[in-house]
PDB file of C-alpha atoms in Angstrom:
ATOM      1  CA  MET A  27      -4.341  21.758 -17.935  1.00 38.00           C
ATOM      2  CA  GLY A  28      -6.213  21.550 -15.438  1.00 40.00           C
ATOM      3  CA  ASP A  29      -8.515  23.968 -13.425  1.00 43.00           C
ATOM      4  CA  PRO A  30      -6.796  26.125 -11.525  1.00 38.00           C
ATOM      5  CA  ALA A  31      -9.273  26.348  -8.913  1.00 39.00           C
ATOM      6  CA  PHE A  32      -8.908  22.233  -8.171  1.00 38.00           C
ATOM      7  CA  VAL A  33      -4.988  23.032  -8.088  1.00 39.00           C
ATOM      8  CA  VAL A  34      -3.885  22.117  -4.361  1.00 37.00           C
ATOM      9  CA  PRO A  35      -0.319  23.355  -3.824  1.00 39.00           C
ATOM     10  CA  LEU A  36       1.679  19.618  -2.798  1.00 36.00           C
ATOM     11  CA  GLU A  37       2.548  21.111   0.586  1.00 38.00           C
ATOM     12  CA  ASN A  38      -0.728  21.570   2.010  1.00 39.00           C
ATOM     13  CA  VAL A  39      -1.373  17.704   1.644  1.00 37.00           C
ATOM     14  CA  ALA A  40      -0.409  15.171   3.709  1.00 36.00           C
ATOM     15  CA  VAL A  41      -1.630  11.729   4.754  1.00 36.00           C
ATOM     16  CA  LYS A  42      -2.912   9.579   7.399  1.00 37.00           C
ATOM     17  CA  TYR A  43      -2.692   6.346   7.528  1.00 37.00           C
ATOM     18  CA  SER A  44      -4.779   5.092  10.707  1.00 42.00           C
ATOM     19  CA  LEU A  45      -7.996   4.277   8.384  1.00 48.00           C
ATOM     20  CA  SER A  46      -8.069   0.747   6.395  1.00 54.00           C
ATOM     21  CA  TYR A  47     -11.425  -0.785   4.605  1.00 53.00           C
ATOM     22  CA  GLU A  48     -12.465  -2.895   7.310  1.00 51.00           C
ATOM     23  CA  ASP A  49     -12.700  -0.757   9.341  1.00 61.00           C
ATOM     24  CA  VAL A  50     -15.457   1.036   7.379  1.00 66.00           C
ATOM     25  CA  PRO A  51     -17.608  -1.678   5.724  1.00 78.00           C
ATOM     26  CA  VAL A  52     -20.416  -0.924   3.305  1.00 85.00           C
ATOM     27  CA  GLU A  53     -23.928   0.461   4.561  1.00 88.00           C
ATOM     28  CA  ILE A  54     -26.815  -1.409   3.746  1.00 88.00           C
ATOM     29  CA  LEU A  55     -30.091   1.406   3.930  1.00 83.00           C
ATOM     30  CA  ASP A  56     -33.492   0.283   3.993  1.00 81.00           C
ATOM     31  CA  PRO A  57     -35.884   2.836   2.492  1.00 72.00           C
ATOM     32  CA  GLN A  58     -39.221   2.014   1.956  1.00 76.00           C
ATOM     33  CA  ASP A  59     -39.161   0.800  -1.813  1.00 81.00           C
ATOM     34  CA  GLY A  60     -35.946  -0.789  -1.498  1.00 86.00           C
ATOM     35  CA  ILE A  61     -32.141  -1.131  -0.345  1.00 91.00           C
ATOM     36  CA  MET A  62     -30.119   1.149  -0.838  1.00 91.00           C
ATOM     37  CA  LEU A  63     -25.750   0.248  -0.874  1.00 93.00           C
ATOM     38  CA  SER A  64     -23.682   3.245   0.131  1.00 93.00           C
ATOM     39  CA  GLN A  65     -19.741   3.868   1.556  1.00 93.00           C
ATOM     40  CA  ARG A  66     -20.996   7.131   3.068  1.00 92.00           C
ATOM     41  CA  LYS A  67     -18.587   6.959   6.134  1.00 89.00           C
ATOM     42  CA  TYR A  68     -15.801   5.706   4.235  1.00 90.00           C
ATOM     43  CA  ALA A  69     -16.094   8.899   1.578  1.00 91.00           C
ATOM     44  CA  GLU A  70     -16.339  11.282   5.228  1.00 90.00           C
ATOM     45  CA  TYR A  71     -12.494   9.937   5.320  1.00 87.00           C
ATOM     46  CA  LEU A  72     -10.943  10.441   2.414  1.00 90.00           C
ATOM     47  CA  PRO A  73     -10.420  14.478   2.622  1.00 88.00           C
ATOM     48  CA  THR A  74      -8.533  13.468   6.208  1.00 84.00           C
ATOM     49  CA  GLN A  75      -6.596  11.001   4.178  1.00 83.00           C
ATOM     50  CA  ALA A  76      -5.114  13.978   1.943  1.00 80.00           C
ATOM     51  CA  ARG A  77      -5.524  16.700   4.622  1.00 75.00           C
ATOM     52  CA  LEU A  78      -7.716  18.650   2.238  1.00 80.00           C
ATOM     53  CA  SER A  79      -9.741  21.354   3.949  1.00 76.00           C
ATOM     54  CA  ASP A  80     -10.457  22.930   0.675  1.00 71.00           C
ATOM     55  CA  GLN A  81     -14.654  23.209   0.532  1.00 75.00           C
ATOM     56  CA  LYS A  82     -15.069  23.627  -3.201  1.00 83.00           C
ATOM     57  CA  VAL A  83     -17.873  21.855  -4.418  1.00 87.00           C
ATOM     58  CA  ALA A  84     -16.991  19.716  -7.843  1.00 91.00           C
ATOM     59  CA  HIS A  85     -20.333  18.831 -10.126  1.00 93.00           C
ATOM     60  CA  THR A  86     -18.484  16.071 -11.687  1.00 95.00           C
ATOM     61  CA  PRO A  87     -15.795  14.039 -11.034  1.00 96.00           C
ATOM     62  CA  MET A  88     -13.781  15.485 -14.484  1.00 95.00           C
ATOM     63  CA  GLU A  89     -13.323  18.260 -16.731  1.00 93.00           C
ATOM     64  CA  ILE A  90     -14.264  17.416 -20.079  1.00 92.00           C
ATOM     65  CA  ASN A  91     -12.066  18.450 -23.179  1.00 89.00           C
ATOM     66  CA  VAL A  92      -8.775  17.763 -20.918  1.00 90.00           C
ATOM     67  CA  MET A  93      -6.507  15.100 -22.395  1.00 88.00           C
ATOM     68  CA  TYR A  94      -3.916  13.335 -19.597  1.00 91.00           C
ATOM     69  CA  LYS A  95      -0.579  12.030 -20.812  1.00 88.00           C
ATOM     70  CA  ASN A  96       2.303  10.866 -19.135  1.00 87.00           C
ATOM     71  CA  ASP A  97       4.667  13.931 -19.617  1.00 83.00           C
ATOM     72  CA  ASP A  98       1.680  16.328 -18.042  1.00 78.00           C
ATOM     73  CA  GLY A  99       3.592  19.042 -15.925  1.00 82.00           C
ATOM     74  CA  ASP A 100       6.197  18.659 -13.161  1.00 87.00           C
ATOM     75  CA  PRO A 101       6.348  14.876 -11.440  1.00 90.00           C
ATOM     76  CA  LEU A 102       5.256  14.259  -7.732  1.00 89.00           C
ATOM     77  CA  ALA A 103       7.950  14.651  -5.962  1.00 84.00           C
ATOM     78  CA  GLU A 104       6.598  12.191  -3.610  1.00 82.00           C
ATOM     79  CA  PRO A 105       3.958   9.739  -5.517  1.00 92.00           C
ATOM     80  CA  THR A 106       2.893   7.485  -2.488  1.00 93.00           C
ATOM     81  CA  LEU A 107       0.274  10.031  -1.717  1.00 93.00           C
ATOM     82  CA  TYR A 108      -0.938   9.619  -4.982  1.00 94.00           C
ATOM     83  CA  ARG A 109      -0.942   5.815  -5.235  1.00 94.00           C
ATOM     84  CA  ARG A 110      -2.691   5.163  -2.027  1.00 93.00           C
ATOM     85  CA  LEU A 111      -5.845   7.593  -3.173  1.00 94.00           C
ATOM     86  CA  ILE A 112      -6.496   5.933  -6.197  1.00 95.00           C
ATOM     87  CA  GLY A 113      -6.341   2.857  -4.312  1.00 94.00           C
ATOM     88  CA  CYS A 114      -8.910   4.751  -2.059  1.00 93.00           C
ATOM     89  CA  LEU A 115     -11.120   5.597  -4.782  1.00 95.00           C
ATOM     90  CA  ILE A 116     -11.006   2.249  -6.382  1.00 94.00           C
ATOM     91  CA  TYR A 117     -12.178   0.718  -3.016  1.00 93.00           C
ATOM     92  CA  LEU A 118     -14.821   3.127  -3.328  1.00 94.00           C
ATOM     93  CA  THR A 119     -16.019   2.300  -6.701  1.00 95.00           C
ATOM     94  CA  ILE A 120     -17.813  -0.225  -5.273  1.00 93.00           C
ATOM     95  CA  THR A 121     -20.986   1.589  -4.393  1.00 94.00           C
ATOM     96  CA  ARG A 122     -20.105   4.753  -6.701  1.00 96.00           C
ATOM     97  CA  PRO A 123     -19.673   3.131 -10.606  1.00 96.00           C
ATOM     98  CA  ASP A 124     -20.234   7.552 -11.989  1.00 96.00           C
ATOM     99  CA  ILE A 125     -16.396   7.695 -10.370  1.00 96.00           C
ATOM    100  CA  SER A 126     -14.870   4.418 -12.484  1.00 96.00           C
ATOM    101  CA  TYR A 127     -14.342   5.998 -15.644  1.00 96.00           C
ATOM    102  CA  PRO A 128     -12.139   9.103 -13.726  1.00 96.00           C
ATOM    103  CA  VAL A 129     -10.201   6.243 -11.457  1.00 97.00           C
ATOM    104  CA  GLN A 130      -9.239   4.184 -14.297  1.00 95.00           C
ATOM    105  CA  VAL A 131      -7.587   7.407 -16.452  1.00 95.00           C
ATOM    106  CA  LEU A 132      -5.640   8.584 -13.371  1.00 96.00           C
ATOM    107  CA  SER A 133      -5.078   4.992 -12.034  1.00 95.00           C
ATOM    108  CA  GLN A 134      -2.594   4.851 -15.443  1.00 93.00           C
ATOM    109  CA  PHE A 135      -0.287   6.872 -13.968  1.00 94.00           C
ATOM    110  CA  VAL A 136       0.684   5.190 -10.683  1.00 94.00           C
ATOM    111  CA  THR A 137       4.021   4.676 -11.591  1.00 93.00           C
ATOM    112  CA  ASN A 138       4.951   8.143 -12.388  1.00 92.00           C
ATOM    113  CA  PRO A 139       2.227  11.003 -11.946  1.00 94.00           C
ATOM    114  CA  CYS A 140       2.274  14.456 -11.984  1.00 93.00           C
ATOM    115  CA  GLN A 141       1.168  17.596 -10.110  1.00 92.00           C
ATOM    116  CA  HIS A 142      -1.906  17.603 -12.994  1.00 92.00           C
ATOM    117  CA  HIS A 143      -2.930  13.947 -12.297  1.00 94.00           C
ATOM    118  CA  PHE A 144      -2.618  15.050  -8.982  1.00 93.00           C
ATOM    119  CA  SER A 145      -5.002  18.115  -9.298  1.00 92.00           C
ATOM    120  CA  SER A 146      -7.339  16.018 -11.204  1.00 94.00           C
ATOM    121  CA  LEU A 147      -7.721  13.229  -8.290  1.00 95.00           C
ATOM    122  CA  LEU A 148      -8.157  16.149  -5.947  1.00 94.00           C
ATOM    123  CA  ARG A 149     -11.098  17.397  -8.427  1.00 94.00           C
ATOM    124  CA  ILE A 150     -12.961  13.300  -7.956  1.00 96.00           C
ATOM    125  CA  ILE A 151     -12.308  13.860  -4.322  1.00 95.00           C
ATOM    126  CA  LEU A 152     -14.395  16.948  -4.030  1.00 94.00           C
ATOM    127  CA  TYR A 153     -16.859  15.909  -6.023  1.00 96.00           C
ATOM    128  CA  VAL A 154     -17.010  12.575  -3.481  1.00 95.00           C
ATOM    129  CA  GLN A 155     -17.717  15.059  -0.799  1.00 93.00           C
ATOM    130  CA  SER A 156     -20.319  17.294  -2.887  1.00 92.00           C
ATOM    131  CA  THR A 157     -22.230  13.501  -3.220  1.00 94.00           C
ATOM    132  CA  ILE A 158     -21.565  12.085  -0.210  1.00 92.00           C
ATOM    133  CA  ASN A 159     -24.733  10.647   0.360  1.00 92.00           C
ATOM    134  CA  ARG A 160     -25.475   9.077  -3.079  1.00 94.00           C
ATOM    135  CA  GLY A 161     -25.594   5.266  -3.510  1.00 93.00           C
ATOM    136  CA  LEU A 162     -27.045   2.410  -5.031  1.00 94.00           C
ATOM    137  CA  PHE A 163     -30.706   1.840  -5.083  1.00 92.00           C
ATOM    138  CA  PHE A 164     -32.373  -1.462  -5.421  1.00 90.00           C
ATOM    139  CA  HIS A 165     -35.791  -1.926  -6.527  1.00 84.00           C
ATOM    140  CA  SER A 166     -37.735  -4.198  -4.123  1.00 80.00           C
ATOM    141  CA  THR A 167     -40.486  -5.912  -7.132  1.00 74.00           C
ATOM    142  CA  SER A 168     -41.018  -9.374  -8.254  1.00 60.00           C
ATOM    143  CA  SER A 169     -40.299  -8.993 -11.403  1.00 69.00           C
ATOM    144  CA  LEU A 170     -37.017  -9.925 -12.461  1.00 79.00           C
ATOM    145  CA  ASN A 171     -34.980  -8.312 -15.932  1.00 85.00           C
ATOM    146  CA  LEU A 172     -31.847  -8.602 -17.259  1.00 90.00           C
ATOM    147  CA  GLU A 173     -30.634  -5.969 -19.714  1.00 93.00           C
ATOM    148  CA  GLY A 174     -27.097  -4.680 -20.907  1.00 95.00           C
ATOM    149  CA  TYR A 175     -25.733  -1.235 -22.098  1.00 96.00           C
ATOM    150  CA  THR A 176     -22.251  -1.822 -24.469  1.00 95.00           C
ATOM    151  CA  ASP A 177     -20.611   1.188 -25.978  1.00 94.00           C
ATOM    152  CA  ALA A 178     -16.574   2.060 -26.307  1.00 93.00           C
ATOM    153  CA  ASP A 179     -14.767   5.244 -26.704  1.00 91.00           C
ATOM    154  CA  TRP A 180     -12.113   4.328 -30.327  1.00 90.00           C
ATOM    155  CA  ALA A 181      -8.935   5.299 -29.910  1.00 85.00           C
ATOM    156  CA  GLY A 182      -9.761   7.461 -26.390  1.00 85.00           C
ATOM    157  CA  CYS A 183      -6.192   6.858 -25.084  1.00 84.00           C
ATOM    158  CA  PRO A 184      -3.894  10.128 -25.791  1.00 84.00           C
ATOM    159  CA  ASN A 185      -0.453   8.113 -25.371  1.00 84.00           C
ATOM    160  CA  SER A 186      -1.373   4.438 -26.685  1.00 87.00           C
ATOM    161  CA  ARG A 187      -4.347   5.294 -28.556  1.00 91.00           C
ATOM    162  CA  LYS A 188      -5.752   2.260 -27.486  1.00 91.00           C
ATOM    163  CA  SER A 189      -9.539   2.288 -26.916  1.00 92.00           C
ATOM    164  CA  THR A 190     -11.840   1.918 -23.856  1.00 94.00           C
ATOM    165  CA  THR A 191     -14.338  -0.625 -23.057  1.00 94.00           C
ATOM    166  CA  GLY A 192     -17.674   0.008 -21.008  1.00 95.00           C
ATOM    167  CA  TRP A 193     -20.601  -1.911 -20.585  1.00 95.00           C
ATOM    168  CA  CYS A 194     -23.521  -2.126 -17.404  1.00 96.00           C
ATOM    169  CA  MET A 195     -25.565  -4.479 -16.225  1.00 96.00           C
ATOM    170  CA  LEU A 196     -29.017  -3.744 -15.119  1.00 93.00           C
ATOM    171  CA  ILE A 197     -31.686  -6.005 -12.913  1.00 90.00           C
ATOM    172  CA  ILE A 198     -35.407  -4.253 -12.347  1.00 82.00           C
ATOM    173  CA  SER A 199     -33.861  -0.961 -13.913  1.00 85.00           C
ATOM    174  CA  SER A 200     -31.247  -1.176 -10.961  1.00 90.00           C
ATOM    175  CA  LEU A 201     -27.125  -1.600 -11.726  1.00 94.00           C
ATOM    176  CA  ILE A 202     -25.615  -4.761 -10.524  1.00 93.00           C
ATOM    177  CA  SER A 203     -22.722  -5.080 -12.953  1.00 94.00           C
ATOM    178  CA  TRP A 204     -20.335  -2.497 -14.748  1.00 95.00           C
ATOM    179  CA  LYS A 205     -17.028  -2.204 -16.422  1.00 94.00           C
ATOM    180  CA  CYS A 206     -14.840   0.471 -17.456  1.00 94.00           C
ATOM    181  CA  LYS A 207     -11.367  -0.674 -18.796  1.00 92.00           C
ATOM    182  CA  LYS A 208      -8.743  -0.499 -21.668  1.00 92.00           C
ATOM    183  CA  GLN A 209      -8.615  -2.733 -24.123  1.00 91.00           C
ATOM    184  CA  PRO A 210      -5.379  -4.588 -24.811  1.00 88.00           C
ATOM    185  CA  ARG A 211      -5.261  -4.195 -28.296  1.00 86.00           C
ATOM    186  CA  ILE A 212      -4.503  -0.744 -30.544  1.00 89.00           C
ATOM    187  CA  SER A 213      -7.827  -1.015 -33.350  1.00 85.00           C
ATOM    188  CA  LYS A 214      -7.952   0.773 -36.351  1.00 86.00           C
ATOM    189  CA  SER A 215     -11.988   0.466 -36.775  1.00 86.00           C
ATOM    190  CA  SER A 216     -14.636   1.610 -34.254  1.00 87.00           C
ATOM    191  CA  THR A 217     -16.367  -1.180 -35.069  1.00 87.00           C
ATOM    192  CA  GLU A 218     -14.178  -3.642 -34.174  1.00 87.00           C
ATOM    193  CA  VAL A 219     -13.853  -1.565 -30.729  1.00 90.00           C
ATOM    194  CA  GLU A 220     -17.976  -1.740 -30.149  1.00 90.00           C
ATOM    195  CA  TYR A 221     -17.591  -4.962 -31.163  1.00 88.00           C
ATOM    196  CA  ARG A 222     -15.128  -6.568 -28.519  1.00 89.00           C
ATOM    197  CA  SER A 223     -16.807  -4.461 -26.298  1.00 92.00           C
ATOM    198  CA  MET A 224     -20.083  -6.431 -26.938  1.00 92.00           C
ATOM    199  CA  SER A 225     -18.135  -9.478 -26.479  1.00 91.00           C
ATOM    200  CA  ALA A 226     -17.145  -8.577 -23.257  1.00 92.00           C
ATOM    201  CA  ALA A 227     -20.380  -7.513 -22.424  1.00 94.00           C
ATOM    202  CA  CYS A 228     -22.044 -10.985 -23.222  1.00 92.00           C
ATOM    203  CA  SER A 229     -19.707 -12.988 -21.814  1.00 93.00           C
ATOM    204  CA  GLU A 230     -21.099 -10.932 -18.481  1.00 94.00           C
ATOM    205  CA  ILE A 231     -24.337 -11.680 -19.622  1.00 93.00           C
ATOM    206  CA  VAL A 232     -23.813 -15.708 -19.524  1.00 92.00           C
ATOM    207  CA  TRP A 233     -21.713 -15.523 -16.140  1.00 93.00           C
ATOM    208  CA  ILE A 234     -24.771 -13.480 -14.318  1.00 93.00           C
ATOM    209  CA  TYR A 235     -27.075 -16.375 -16.146  1.00 90.00           C
ATOM    210  CA  ARG A 236     -25.283 -19.577 -14.609  1.00 90.00           C
ATOM    211  CA  LEU A 237     -24.991 -17.585 -11.228  1.00 92.00           C
ATOM    212  CA  MET A 238     -29.218 -16.942 -10.616  1.00 89.00           C
ATOM    213  CA  ALA A 239     -29.163 -20.652 -11.922  1.00 88.00           C
ATOM    214  CA  GLU A 240     -26.937 -21.681  -8.798  1.00 92.00           C
ATOM    215  CA  LEU A 241     -29.284 -19.557  -7.333  1.00 90.00           C
ATOM    216  CA  HIS A 242     -32.550 -21.081  -8.608  1.00 88.00           C
ATOM    217  CA  ILE A 243     -33.511 -18.068  -9.738  1.00 84.00           C
ATOM    218  CA  SER A 244     -35.300 -17.906 -13.456  1.00 81.00           C
ATOM    219  CA  VAL A 245     -34.805 -14.475 -15.143  1.00 77.00           C
ATOM    220  CA  ASP A 246     -37.634 -12.985 -17.418  1.00 72.00           C
ATOM    221  CA  GLY A 247     -36.902 -13.671 -20.936  1.00 76.00           C
ATOM    222  CA  SER A 248     -33.706 -12.893 -22.904  1.00 84.00           C
ATOM    223  CA  THR A 249     -31.366 -10.239 -21.911  1.00 90.00           C
ATOM    224  CA  THR A 250     -31.715  -7.251 -24.169  1.00 92.00           C
ATOM    225  CA  LEU A 251     -27.801  -5.724 -25.254  1.00 93.00           C
ATOM    226  CA  HIS A 252     -27.918  -2.460 -25.994  1.00 94.00           C
ATOM    227  CA  ALA A 253     -25.609  -0.947 -28.461  1.00 93.00           C
ATOM    228  CA  ASP A 254     -25.456   1.801 -30.509  1.00 92.00           C
ATOM    229  CA  ASN A 255     -23.133   0.898 -33.434  1.00 89.00           C
ATOM    230  CA  THR A 256     -25.293   0.156 -36.506  1.00 89.00           C
ATOM    231  CA  SER A 257     -22.134  -1.698 -38.133  1.00 87.00           C
ATOM    232  CA  ALA A 258     -21.194  -3.815 -35.195  1.00 86.00           C
ATOM    233  CA  ILE A 259     -25.116  -5.043 -34.656  1.00 88.00           C
ATOM    234  CA  GLN A 260     -25.745  -5.622 -38.213  1.00 85.00           C
ATOM    235  CA  ILE A 261     -21.820  -8.009 -37.660  1.00 82.00           C
ATOM    236  CA  ALA A 262     -23.896  -9.525 -34.567  1.00 79.00           C
ATOM    237  CA  THR A 263     -26.815 -10.486 -36.795  1.00 75.00           C
ATOM    238  CA  ASN A 264     -25.245 -11.558 -39.676  1.00 72.00           C
ATOM    239  CA  SER A 265     -24.131 -14.898 -39.639  1.00 62.00           C
ATOM    240  CA  VAL A 266     -21.835 -14.612 -42.708  1.00 58.00           C
ATOM    241  CA  HIS A 267     -18.351 -13.304 -42.078  1.00 55.00           C
ATOM    242  CA  HIS A 268     -16.836 -11.554 -44.492  1.00 53.00           C
ATOM    243  CA  GLU A 269     -13.271 -10.931 -45.513  1.00 50.00           C
ATOM    244  CA  THR A 270     -13.051  -7.323 -43.181  1.00 55.00           C
ATOM    245  CA  THR A 271     -14.468  -9.424 -40.260  1.00 58.00           C
ATOM    246  CA  LYS A 272     -11.514 -12.397 -39.602  1.00 58.00           C
ATOM    247  CA  HIS A 273      -9.641 -10.718 -36.904  1.00 56.00           C
ATOM    248  CA  ILE A 274     -12.460 -10.717 -34.984  1.00 67.00           C
ATOM    249  CA  LYS A 275     -14.000 -13.671 -36.176  1.00 69.00           C
ATOM    250  CA  VAL A 276     -13.926 -15.456 -32.298  1.00 76.00           C
ATOM    251  CA  ASP A 277     -15.767 -12.439 -30.704  1.00 77.00           C
ATOM    252  CA  CYS A 278     -18.271 -13.061 -33.719  1.00 76.00           C
ATOM    253  CA  GLN A 279     -19.555 -16.491 -33.398  1.00 79.00           C
ATOM    254  CA  TYR A 280     -19.437 -16.034 -29.875  1.00 82.00           C
ATOM    255  CA  ILE A 281     -21.662 -13.540 -29.931  1.00 84.00           C
ATOM    256  CA  GLN A 282     -24.010 -15.206 -32.465  1.00 82.00           C
ATOM    257  CA  GLU A 283     -24.281 -18.363 -30.413  1.00 86.00           C
ATOM    258  CA  HIS A 284     -26.153 -16.794 -27.619  1.00 86.00           C
ATOM    259  CA  VAL A 285     -28.073 -15.021 -29.734  1.00 85.00           C
ATOM    260  CA  VAL A 286     -29.066 -17.944 -31.804  1.00 84.00           C
ATOM    261  CA  ASP A 287     -29.717 -19.625 -27.759  1.00 84.00           C
ATOM    262  CA  GLN A 288     -31.744 -16.406 -26.921  1.00 84.00           C
ATOM    263  CA  VAL A 289     -29.671 -15.521 -24.521  1.00 87.00           C
ATOM    264  CA  ILE A 290     -29.207 -12.163 -25.559  1.00 89.00           C
ATOM    265  CA  SER A 291     -30.997 -10.158 -28.261  1.00 90.00           C
ATOM    266  CA  ILE A 292     -29.079  -6.964 -29.360  1.00 90.00           C
ATOM    267  CA  ARG A 293     -31.273  -4.034 -29.757  1.00 92.00           C
ATOM    268  CA  ASP A 294     -30.048  -0.577 -31.713  1.00 93.00           C
ATOM    269  CA  ILE A 295     -30.239   2.204 -29.319  1.00 92.00           C
ATOM    270  CA  MET A 296     -29.818   6.263 -30.038  1.00 93.00           C
ATOM    271  CA  SER A 297     -26.769   7.524 -28.160  1.00 90.00           C
ATOM    272  CA  HIS A 298     -28.947   9.526 -26.428  1.00 92.00           C
ATOM    273  CA  ASP A 299     -29.747   6.970 -24.153  1.00 93.00           C
ATOM    274  CA  GLN A 300     -26.645   5.088 -24.196  1.00 95.00           C
ATOM    275  CA  LEU A 301     -26.258   4.540 -20.449  1.00 95.00           C
ATOM    276  CA  ALA A 302     -22.685   2.742 -20.622  1.00 95.00           C
ATOM    277  CA  ASP A 303     -21.111   6.269 -21.898  1.00 95.00           C
ATOM    278  CA  LEU A 304     -21.269   7.039 -17.935  1.00 95.00           C
ATOM    279  CA  PHE A 305     -17.889   3.986 -18.278  1.00 96.00           C
ATOM    280  CA  THR A 306     -16.304   5.475 -21.616  1.00 94.00           C
ATOM    281  CA  LYS A 307     -16.298   9.202 -21.053  1.00 93.00           C
ATOM    282  CA  VAL A 308     -16.197  12.347 -19.635  1.00 94.00           C
ATOM    283  CA  MET A 309     -19.398  13.963 -20.197  1.00 92.00           C
ATOM    284  CA  THR A 310     -21.134  17.539 -19.493  1.00 95.00           C
ATOM    285  CA  ARG A 311     -23.156  18.381 -15.790  1.00 95.00           C
ATOM    286  CA  SER A 312     -26.546  17.582 -17.445  1.00 96.00           C
ATOM    287  CA  ARG A 313     -25.747  14.328 -19.240  1.00 96.00           C
ATOM    288  CA  HIS A 314     -23.577  13.150 -16.286  1.00 96.00           C
ATOM    289  CA  GLN A 315     -26.687  13.697 -14.063  1.00 95.00           C
ATOM    290  CA  PHE A 316     -29.153  12.564 -16.950  1.00 96.00           C
ATOM    291  CA  LEU A 317     -26.840   8.947 -16.428  1.00 95.00           C
ATOM    292  CA  LEU A 318     -27.298   8.809 -13.151  1.00 95.00           C
ATOM    293  CA  SER A 319     -30.700   8.721 -12.740  1.00 93.00           C
ATOM    294  CA  LYS A 320     -31.426   6.085 -15.158  1.00 94.00           C
ATOM    295  CA  LEU A 321     -28.347   4.212 -13.148  1.00 94.00           C
ATOM    296  CA  MET A 322     -30.335   4.749 -10.196  1.00 92.00           C
ATOM    297  CA  LEU A 323     -27.353   6.503  -8.268  1.00 93.00           C
ATOM    298  CA  LEU A 324     -29.161   8.351  -5.795  1.00 91.00           C
ATOM    299  CA  ASP A 325     -28.798  10.439  -2.778  1.00 88.00           C
ATOM    300  CA  LYS A 326     -30.721   9.290   0.167  1.00 77.00           C
TER     301      LYS A 326
END
């Protein structure tokens, strides 16, 4: 179960229905060396939405080594509040990718949430309040280089044993695109789930290239796609399909085609430097802070 410090009785929480997304748009700040996107004003309404008066501080959005299952304690008597708060947090991920993975995990239980899920949801809100001034920072520079990071959490879902795809794209070392999504099929191989994640990241790179071409913006060189699974990288750079890769042959050929065309170049990276970890798993406080600094998620 969750940390008792973050368990809030449901009777102490109510919902306020007056706030709409259009009332609080994304804020654009103008620091000296770039711009910052923030939803601080919207985040300030979250405790009001939940009538949460708790002033505790949460340094990470989710506890480590905690499994979230379908039948995880007593079901909530009124799940409407849970669903509404999930919707608010999904909107907040526009500028707060640091809560994308926890929100993705808890959004799987909107049909039948339990008290444990609700307590974890309130922890995310406490984390947002503890980092209310955080936003996405974009450097101002003339050099445009696109790079991507891709990762996967093999069989991480305790209910279905499906894996989670995570990737992120950066331009000028600033985060512009990211994804955290459960894969539709169960895989017996960690290499397979890593490769499927690489294929999804490759599709995003191609889309960004086409968008920038329409805007008459040229990207400097090919895009480096960072991955930390050696077996998946070897498959991507090997034009010979073996018997064990027939079931992912389409993904293999798709990635290899763009490698040959020099749209992407795949580079092995140490797990410690894998920025996509933020979108596939829960981390310690120190690891969480390290990735936020690398992804330019800063406090103004």
